[in-house]
Short mmCIF file of C-alpha atoms in Angstrom, two decimals:
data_model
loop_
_atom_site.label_atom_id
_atom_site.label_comp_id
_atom_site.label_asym_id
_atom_site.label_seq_id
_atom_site.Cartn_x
_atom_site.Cartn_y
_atom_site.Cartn_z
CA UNK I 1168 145.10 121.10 -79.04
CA UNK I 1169 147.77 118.45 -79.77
CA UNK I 1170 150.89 120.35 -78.77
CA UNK I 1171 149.75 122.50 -76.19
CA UNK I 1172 148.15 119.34 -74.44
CA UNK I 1173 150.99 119.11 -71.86
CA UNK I 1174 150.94 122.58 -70.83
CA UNK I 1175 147.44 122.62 -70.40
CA UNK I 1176 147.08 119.51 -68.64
CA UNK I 1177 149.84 121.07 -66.38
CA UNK I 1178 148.22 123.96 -65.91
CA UNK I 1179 144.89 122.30 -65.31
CA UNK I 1180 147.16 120.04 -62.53
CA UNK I 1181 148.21 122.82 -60.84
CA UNK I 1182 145.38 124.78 -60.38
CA UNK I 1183 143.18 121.46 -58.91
CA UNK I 1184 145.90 121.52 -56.04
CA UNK I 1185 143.87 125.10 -54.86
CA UNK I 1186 141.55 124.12 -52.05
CA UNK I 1187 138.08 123.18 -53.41
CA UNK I 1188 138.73 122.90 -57.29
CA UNK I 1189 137.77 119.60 -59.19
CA UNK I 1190 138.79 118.74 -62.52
CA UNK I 1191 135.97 120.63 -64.15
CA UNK I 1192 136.68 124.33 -62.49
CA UNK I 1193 140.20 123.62 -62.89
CA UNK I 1194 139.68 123.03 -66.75
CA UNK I 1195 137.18 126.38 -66.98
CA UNK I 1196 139.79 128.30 -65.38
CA UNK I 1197 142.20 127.29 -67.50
CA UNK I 1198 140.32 127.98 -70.06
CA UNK I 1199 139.14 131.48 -68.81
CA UNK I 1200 142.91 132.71 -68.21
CA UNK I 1201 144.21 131.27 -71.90
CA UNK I 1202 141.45 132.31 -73.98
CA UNK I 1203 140.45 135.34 -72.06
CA UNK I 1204 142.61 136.76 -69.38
CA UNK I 1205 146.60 136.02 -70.49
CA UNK I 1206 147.68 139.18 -68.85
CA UNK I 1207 145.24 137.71 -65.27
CA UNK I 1208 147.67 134.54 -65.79
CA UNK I 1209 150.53 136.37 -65.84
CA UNK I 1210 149.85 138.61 -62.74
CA UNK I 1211 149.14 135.64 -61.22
CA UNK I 1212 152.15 133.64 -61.78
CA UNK I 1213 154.16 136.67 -60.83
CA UNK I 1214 151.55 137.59 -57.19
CA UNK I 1215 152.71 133.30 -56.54
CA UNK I 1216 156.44 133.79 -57.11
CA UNK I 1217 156.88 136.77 -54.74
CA UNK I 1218 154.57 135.94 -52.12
CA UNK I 1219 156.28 132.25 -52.08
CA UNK I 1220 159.70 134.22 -51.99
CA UNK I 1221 158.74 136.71 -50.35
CA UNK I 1222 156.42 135.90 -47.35
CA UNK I 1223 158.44 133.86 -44.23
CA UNK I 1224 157.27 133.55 -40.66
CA UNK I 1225 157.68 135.48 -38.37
CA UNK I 1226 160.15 133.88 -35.97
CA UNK I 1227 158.63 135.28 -32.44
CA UNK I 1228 154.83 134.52 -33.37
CA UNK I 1229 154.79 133.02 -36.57
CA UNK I 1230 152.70 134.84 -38.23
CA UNK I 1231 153.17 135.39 -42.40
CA UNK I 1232 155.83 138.47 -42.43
CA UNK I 1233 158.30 139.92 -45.06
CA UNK I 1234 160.73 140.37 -42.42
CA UNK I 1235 162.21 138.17 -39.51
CA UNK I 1236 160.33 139.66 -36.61
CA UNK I 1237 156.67 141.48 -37.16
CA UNK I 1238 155.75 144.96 -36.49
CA UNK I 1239 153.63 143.69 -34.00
CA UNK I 1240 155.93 141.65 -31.68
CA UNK I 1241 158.55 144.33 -32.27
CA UNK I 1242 156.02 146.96 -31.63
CA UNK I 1243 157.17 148.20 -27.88
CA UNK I 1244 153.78 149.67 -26.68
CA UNK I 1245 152.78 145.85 -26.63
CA UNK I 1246 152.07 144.49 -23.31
CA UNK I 1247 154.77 141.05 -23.81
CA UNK I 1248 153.05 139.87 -20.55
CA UNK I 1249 149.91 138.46 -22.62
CA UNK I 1250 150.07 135.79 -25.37
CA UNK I 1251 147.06 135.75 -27.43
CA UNK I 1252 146.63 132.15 -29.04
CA UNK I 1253 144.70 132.47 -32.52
CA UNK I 1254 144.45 129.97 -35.16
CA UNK I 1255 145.08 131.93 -38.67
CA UNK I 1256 146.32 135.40 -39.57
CA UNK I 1257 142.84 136.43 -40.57
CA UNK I 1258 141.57 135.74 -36.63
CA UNK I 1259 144.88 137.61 -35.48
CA UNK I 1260 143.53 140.61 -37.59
CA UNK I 1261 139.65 140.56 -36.05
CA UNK I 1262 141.23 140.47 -32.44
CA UNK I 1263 142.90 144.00 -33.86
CA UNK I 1264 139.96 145.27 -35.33
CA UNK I 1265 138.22 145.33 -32.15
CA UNK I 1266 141.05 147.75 -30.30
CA UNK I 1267 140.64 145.63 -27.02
CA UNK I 1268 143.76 143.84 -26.68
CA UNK I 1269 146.98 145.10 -26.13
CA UNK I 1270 148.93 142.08 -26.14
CA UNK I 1271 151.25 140.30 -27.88
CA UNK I 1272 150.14 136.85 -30.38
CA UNK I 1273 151.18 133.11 -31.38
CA UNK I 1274 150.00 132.16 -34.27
CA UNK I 1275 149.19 128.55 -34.83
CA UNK I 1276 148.69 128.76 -38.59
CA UNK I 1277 146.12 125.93 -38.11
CA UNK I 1278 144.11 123.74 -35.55
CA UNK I 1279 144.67 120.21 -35.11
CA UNK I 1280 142.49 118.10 -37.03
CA UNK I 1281 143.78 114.50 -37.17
CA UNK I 1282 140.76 113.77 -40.08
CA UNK I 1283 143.02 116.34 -42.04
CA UNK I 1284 146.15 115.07 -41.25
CA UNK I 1285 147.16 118.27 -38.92
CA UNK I 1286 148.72 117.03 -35.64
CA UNK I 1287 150.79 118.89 -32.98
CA UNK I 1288 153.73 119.24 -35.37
CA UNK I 1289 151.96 121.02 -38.34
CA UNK I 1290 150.30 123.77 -35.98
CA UNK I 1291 154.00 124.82 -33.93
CA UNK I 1292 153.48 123.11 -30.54
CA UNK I 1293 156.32 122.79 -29.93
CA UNK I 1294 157.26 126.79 -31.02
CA UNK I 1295 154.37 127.81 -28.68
CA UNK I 1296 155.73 125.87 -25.47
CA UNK I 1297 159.49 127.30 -26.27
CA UNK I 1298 157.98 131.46 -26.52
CA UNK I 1299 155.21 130.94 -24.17
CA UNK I 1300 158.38 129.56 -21.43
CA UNK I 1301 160.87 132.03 -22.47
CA UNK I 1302 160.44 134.24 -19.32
CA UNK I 1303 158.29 137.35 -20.11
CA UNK I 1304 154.55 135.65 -20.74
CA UNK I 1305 152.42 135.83 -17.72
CA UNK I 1306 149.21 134.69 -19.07
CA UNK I 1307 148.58 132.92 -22.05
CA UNK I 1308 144.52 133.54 -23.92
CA UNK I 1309 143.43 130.53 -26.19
CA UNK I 1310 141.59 132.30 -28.92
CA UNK I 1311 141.02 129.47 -31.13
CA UNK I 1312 138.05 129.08 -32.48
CA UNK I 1313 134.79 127.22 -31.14
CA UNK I 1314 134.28 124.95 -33.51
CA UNK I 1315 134.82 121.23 -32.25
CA UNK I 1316 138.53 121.36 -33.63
CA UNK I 1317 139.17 124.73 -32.11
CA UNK I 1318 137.89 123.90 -28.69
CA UNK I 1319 139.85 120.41 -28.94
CA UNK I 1320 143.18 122.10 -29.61
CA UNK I 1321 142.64 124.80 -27.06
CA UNK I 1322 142.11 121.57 -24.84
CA UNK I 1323 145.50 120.38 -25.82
CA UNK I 1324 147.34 123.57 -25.65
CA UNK I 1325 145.89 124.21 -22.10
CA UNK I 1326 146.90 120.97 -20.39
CA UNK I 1327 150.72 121.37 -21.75
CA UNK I 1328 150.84 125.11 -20.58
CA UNK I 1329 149.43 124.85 -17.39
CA UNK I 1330 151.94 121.73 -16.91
CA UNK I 1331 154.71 124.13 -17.44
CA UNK I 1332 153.26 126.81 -14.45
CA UNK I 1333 151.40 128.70 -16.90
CA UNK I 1334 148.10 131.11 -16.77
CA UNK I 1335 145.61 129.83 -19.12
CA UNK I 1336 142.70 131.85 -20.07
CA UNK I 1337 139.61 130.75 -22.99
CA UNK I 1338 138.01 133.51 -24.48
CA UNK I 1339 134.39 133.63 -22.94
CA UNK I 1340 131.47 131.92 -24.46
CA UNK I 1341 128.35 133.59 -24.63
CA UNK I 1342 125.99 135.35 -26.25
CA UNK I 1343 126.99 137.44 -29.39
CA UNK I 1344 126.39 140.82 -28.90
CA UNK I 1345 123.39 142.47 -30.50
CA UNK I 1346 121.67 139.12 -30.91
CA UNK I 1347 117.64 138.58 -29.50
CA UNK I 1348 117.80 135.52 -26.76
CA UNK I 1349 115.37 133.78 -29.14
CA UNK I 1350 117.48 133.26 -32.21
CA UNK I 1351 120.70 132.02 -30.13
CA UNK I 1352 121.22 128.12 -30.34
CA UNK I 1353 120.56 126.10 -27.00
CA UNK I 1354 123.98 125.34 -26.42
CA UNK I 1355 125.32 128.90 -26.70
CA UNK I 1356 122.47 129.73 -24.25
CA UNK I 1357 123.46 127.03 -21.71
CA UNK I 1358 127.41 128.22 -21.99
CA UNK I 1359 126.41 131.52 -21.31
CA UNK I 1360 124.44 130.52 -18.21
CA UNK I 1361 127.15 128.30 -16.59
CA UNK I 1362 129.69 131.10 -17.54
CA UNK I 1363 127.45 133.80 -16.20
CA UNK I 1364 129.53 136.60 -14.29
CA UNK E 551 151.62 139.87 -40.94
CA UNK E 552 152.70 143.68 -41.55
CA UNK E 553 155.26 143.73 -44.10
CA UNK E 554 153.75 140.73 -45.79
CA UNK E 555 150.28 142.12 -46.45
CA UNK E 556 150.99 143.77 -49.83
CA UNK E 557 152.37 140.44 -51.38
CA UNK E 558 149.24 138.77 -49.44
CA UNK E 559 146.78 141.41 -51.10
CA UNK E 560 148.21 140.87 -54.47
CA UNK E 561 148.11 136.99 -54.56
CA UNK E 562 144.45 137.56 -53.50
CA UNK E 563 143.78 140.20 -56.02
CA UNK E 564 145.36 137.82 -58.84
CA UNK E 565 143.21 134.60 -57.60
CA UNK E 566 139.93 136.84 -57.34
CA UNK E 567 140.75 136.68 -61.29
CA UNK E 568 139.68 133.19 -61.47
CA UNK E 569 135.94 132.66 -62.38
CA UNK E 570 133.77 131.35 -59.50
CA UNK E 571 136.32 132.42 -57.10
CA UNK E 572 135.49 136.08 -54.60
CA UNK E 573 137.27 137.72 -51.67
CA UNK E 574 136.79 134.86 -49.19
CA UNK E 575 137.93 131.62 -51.38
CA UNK E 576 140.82 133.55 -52.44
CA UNK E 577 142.15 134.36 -48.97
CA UNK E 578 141.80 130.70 -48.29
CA UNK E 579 143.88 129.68 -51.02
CA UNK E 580 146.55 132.48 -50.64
CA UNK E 581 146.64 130.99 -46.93
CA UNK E 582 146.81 127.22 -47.88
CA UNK E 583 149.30 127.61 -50.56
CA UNK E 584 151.53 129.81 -47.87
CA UNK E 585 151.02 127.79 -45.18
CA UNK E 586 150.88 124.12 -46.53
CA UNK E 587 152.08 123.91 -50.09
CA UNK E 588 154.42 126.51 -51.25
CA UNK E 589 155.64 123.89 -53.79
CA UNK E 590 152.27 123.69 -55.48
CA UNK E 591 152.55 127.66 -55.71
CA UNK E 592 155.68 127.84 -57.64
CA UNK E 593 154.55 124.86 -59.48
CA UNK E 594 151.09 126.93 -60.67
CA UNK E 595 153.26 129.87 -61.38
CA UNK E 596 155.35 127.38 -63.59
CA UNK E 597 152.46 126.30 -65.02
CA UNK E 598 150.82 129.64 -65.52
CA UNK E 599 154.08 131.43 -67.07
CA UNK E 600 154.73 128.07 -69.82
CA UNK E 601 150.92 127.64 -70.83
CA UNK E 602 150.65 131.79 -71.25
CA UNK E 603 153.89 131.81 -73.28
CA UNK E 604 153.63 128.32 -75.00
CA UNK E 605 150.13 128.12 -75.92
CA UNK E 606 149.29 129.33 -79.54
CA UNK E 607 145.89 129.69 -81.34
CA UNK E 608 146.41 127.21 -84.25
CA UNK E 609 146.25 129.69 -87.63
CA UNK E 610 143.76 127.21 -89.52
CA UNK E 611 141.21 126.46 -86.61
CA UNK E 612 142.12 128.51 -83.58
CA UNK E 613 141.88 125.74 -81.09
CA UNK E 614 145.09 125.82 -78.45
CA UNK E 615 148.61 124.35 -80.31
CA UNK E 616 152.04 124.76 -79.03
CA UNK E 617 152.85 125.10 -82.85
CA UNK E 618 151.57 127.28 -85.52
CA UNK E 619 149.14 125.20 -87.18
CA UNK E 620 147.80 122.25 -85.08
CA UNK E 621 148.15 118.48 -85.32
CA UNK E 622 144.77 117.68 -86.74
CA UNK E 623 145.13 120.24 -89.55
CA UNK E 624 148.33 118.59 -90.37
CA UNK E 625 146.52 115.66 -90.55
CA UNK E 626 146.30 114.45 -94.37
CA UNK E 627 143.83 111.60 -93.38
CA UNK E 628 141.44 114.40 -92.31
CA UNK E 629 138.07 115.31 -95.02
CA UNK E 630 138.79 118.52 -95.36
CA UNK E 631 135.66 119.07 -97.27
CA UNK E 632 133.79 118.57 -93.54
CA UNK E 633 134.27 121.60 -91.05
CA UNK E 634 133.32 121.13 -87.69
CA UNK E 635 132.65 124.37 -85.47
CA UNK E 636 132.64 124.50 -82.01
CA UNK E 637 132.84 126.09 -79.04
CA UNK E 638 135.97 124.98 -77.06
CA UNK E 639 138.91 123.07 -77.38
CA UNK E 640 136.96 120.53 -74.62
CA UNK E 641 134.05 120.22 -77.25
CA UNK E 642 136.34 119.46 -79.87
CA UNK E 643 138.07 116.96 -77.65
CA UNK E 644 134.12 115.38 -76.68
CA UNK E 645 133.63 114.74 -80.79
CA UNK E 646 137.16 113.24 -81.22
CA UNK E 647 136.59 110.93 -78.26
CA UNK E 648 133.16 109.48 -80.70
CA UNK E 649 135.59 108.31 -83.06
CA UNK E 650 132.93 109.36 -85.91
CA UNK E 651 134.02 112.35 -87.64
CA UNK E 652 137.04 112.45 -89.65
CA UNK E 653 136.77 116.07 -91.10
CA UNK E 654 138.43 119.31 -89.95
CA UNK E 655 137.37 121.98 -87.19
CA UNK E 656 137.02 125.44 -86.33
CA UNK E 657 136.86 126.21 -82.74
CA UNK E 658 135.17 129.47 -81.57
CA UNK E 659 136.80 129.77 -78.13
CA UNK E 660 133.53 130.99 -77.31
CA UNK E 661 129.90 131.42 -78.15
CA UNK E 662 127.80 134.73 -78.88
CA UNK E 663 127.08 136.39 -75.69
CA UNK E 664 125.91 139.90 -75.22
CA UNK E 665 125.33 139.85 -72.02
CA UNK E 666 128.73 138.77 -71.11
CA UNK E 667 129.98 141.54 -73.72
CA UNK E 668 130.84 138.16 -76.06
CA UNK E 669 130.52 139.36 -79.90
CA UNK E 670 131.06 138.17 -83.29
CA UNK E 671 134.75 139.91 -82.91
CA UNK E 672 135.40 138.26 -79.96
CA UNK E 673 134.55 134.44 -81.17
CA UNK E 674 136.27 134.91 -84.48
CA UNK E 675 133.29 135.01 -87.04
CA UNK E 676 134.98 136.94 -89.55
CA UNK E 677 138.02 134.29 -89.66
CA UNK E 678 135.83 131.15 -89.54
CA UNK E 679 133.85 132.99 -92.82
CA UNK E 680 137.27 133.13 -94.69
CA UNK E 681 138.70 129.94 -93.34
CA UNK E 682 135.04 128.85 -94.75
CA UNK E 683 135.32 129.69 -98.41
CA UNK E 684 138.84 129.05 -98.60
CA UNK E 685 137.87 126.83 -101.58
CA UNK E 686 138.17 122.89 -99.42
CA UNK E 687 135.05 123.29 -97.53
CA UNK E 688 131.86 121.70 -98.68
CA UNK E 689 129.75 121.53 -95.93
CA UNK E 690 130.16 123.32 -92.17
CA UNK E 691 128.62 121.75 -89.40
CA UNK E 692 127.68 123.56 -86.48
CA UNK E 693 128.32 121.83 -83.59
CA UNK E 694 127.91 124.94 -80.68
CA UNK E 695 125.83 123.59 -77.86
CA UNK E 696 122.15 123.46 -77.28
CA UNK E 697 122.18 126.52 -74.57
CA UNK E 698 120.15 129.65 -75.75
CA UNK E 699 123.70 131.17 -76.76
CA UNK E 700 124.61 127.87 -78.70
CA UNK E 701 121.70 128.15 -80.73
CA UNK E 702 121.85 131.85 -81.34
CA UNK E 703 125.49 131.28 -82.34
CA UNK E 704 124.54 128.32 -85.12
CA UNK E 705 121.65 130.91 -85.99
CA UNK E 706 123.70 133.48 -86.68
CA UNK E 707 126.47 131.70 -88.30
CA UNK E 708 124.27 129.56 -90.39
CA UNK E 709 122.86 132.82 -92.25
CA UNK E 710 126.27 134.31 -92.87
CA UNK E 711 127.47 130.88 -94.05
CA UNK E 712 124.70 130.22 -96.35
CA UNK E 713 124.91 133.66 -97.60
CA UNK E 714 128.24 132.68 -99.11
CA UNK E 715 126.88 129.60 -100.52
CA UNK E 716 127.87 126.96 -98.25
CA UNK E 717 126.20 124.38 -97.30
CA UNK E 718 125.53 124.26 -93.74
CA UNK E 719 123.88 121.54 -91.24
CA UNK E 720 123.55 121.47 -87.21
CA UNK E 721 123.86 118.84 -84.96
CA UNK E 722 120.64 117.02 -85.08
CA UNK E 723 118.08 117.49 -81.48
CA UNK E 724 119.37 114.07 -80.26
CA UNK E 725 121.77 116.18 -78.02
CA UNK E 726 119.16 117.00 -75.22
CA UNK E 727 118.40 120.46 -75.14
CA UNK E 728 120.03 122.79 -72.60
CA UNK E 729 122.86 120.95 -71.88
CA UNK E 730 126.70 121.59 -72.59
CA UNK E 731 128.46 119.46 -75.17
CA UNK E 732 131.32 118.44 -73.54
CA UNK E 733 128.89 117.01 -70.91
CA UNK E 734 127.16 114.64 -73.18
CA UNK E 735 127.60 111.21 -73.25
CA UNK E 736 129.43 109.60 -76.34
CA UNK E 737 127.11 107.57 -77.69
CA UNK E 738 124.20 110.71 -77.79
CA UNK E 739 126.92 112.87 -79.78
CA UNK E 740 127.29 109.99 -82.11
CA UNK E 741 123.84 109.83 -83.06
CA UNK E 742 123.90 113.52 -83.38
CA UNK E 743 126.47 113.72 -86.25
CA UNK E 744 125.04 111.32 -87.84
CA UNK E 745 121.51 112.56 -87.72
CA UNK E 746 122.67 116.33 -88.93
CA UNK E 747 120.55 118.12 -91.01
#
């Protein structure tokens, strides 16, 4: 493979920068999509270009949009007076799925996780402060996730809104619903009994 | 993310491409490439787009070339009375590395593989036969791993080979049984050759 050697170890580069592929998947998939799938390389060079063009932030609540503004924070049924806090598009779109809220969102794209590099800068602190201060949020919900990362940055967030005359709210822990007492772990339990309404 | 999601579905669709990778893994590296390294995406869709145009099957022994015939082909210091056949461009690379075969090669890009839908068309037997008894080849050695599908590869190939008078030998059982070529340690592969029968 003497001439094609650069372009395959580029290839095999590229692809190792995805988020859990070594050297050896990298080098099967490059196999995979030269020997077997040109046309699956080609979609996929073309799905990268226009979603890297194409996808921007959404300026209000950050989250991935094609426009400036979402549908959602331009969406006028929305009650502006909540500010849902949620990690990641995907947790954004489970808070939807369950037809409860009728508020508006921030999206952090992230938590911080200093192990990871990911400080107050990479997850829009700053952004967060300046929309959840602009005049027409009344209560802000931390809907990060529970994890020890989640809970630490909704620990962060909290203390700088609530410095700025904010209302903070957590989502509740607890019990998940339709689970037997028996099978829930001991901590969950013990939340759920301090937190017990 | 409403005006983004088709551009989002399609760079998930295209990843989901990639073997070993489902619905979940892809989301996560549509969302890391968006949110953290939207350089590395354009630089895999570089990478994709060059290696899909630029990379060739070499005429003579279908391993990857950026030209028409490849570099060890060329090569006039090369026995081209020897032909080497192997699975992939990586096994190829594995024997090279043992410095202890100087004659040519004919790489499968693949092994037999019904289940898989893999078939004689789709490894190349017919052009191996007649790059075989092009009139320079005295002896073929099979060199397709020790898997069930290597062996019932060399099986197969052996019989049409010999069939046309060639002489044919296989990589001799020092290569431990089971195991992938390219994984095999130098020395072990060394032996091998030289043991063929």
């Amino acid at each position: 493979m003497a001439g094609a050697e650069p372009l395959l170890d580029a290839l095999v580069e590229a692809l190792r920068r995805l988020p859990g592929v070594g050297v050896k998947s990298a080098q099967r998939m490059a196999f995979h999509l030269l020997q077997r799938d040109r046309d699956g390389a080609r979609r996929l060079a073309a799905a990268l270009e226009q979603a890297a063009e194409g996808v921007h932030h959404c300026v209000r609540c950050h989250t991935f949009t094609a426009d400036t503004v979402c549908a959602t924070c331009l969406d006028p049924a929305r009650d502006a007076r909540q500010l849902c806090v949620v990690e990641t598009p995907a947790d954004q779109a489970a808070i939807e799925r369950t037809g409860s809220y009728r508020g508006l969102y921030f999206v952090l794209m992230g938590r911080l996780s200093p192990l990871d590099g990911i400080g107050v800068h990479d997850i829009g602190v700053a952004p967060l402060l300046e929309r959840a201060t602009d005049g027409s949020v009344d209560e802000v919900i931390l809907a990060t996730g529970f994890s020890a990362e989640g809970e630490a940055t909704a620990h962060a967030l909290a203390g700088a809104l609530r410095a700025r005359g904010l209302k903070v709210t957590r989502l509740a822990r607890g019990v998940p619903a339709g689970s037997e007492l028996e099978h829930v772990d001991l901590g969950t339990i013990a939340h759920a009994l301090v937190d017990r309404r």
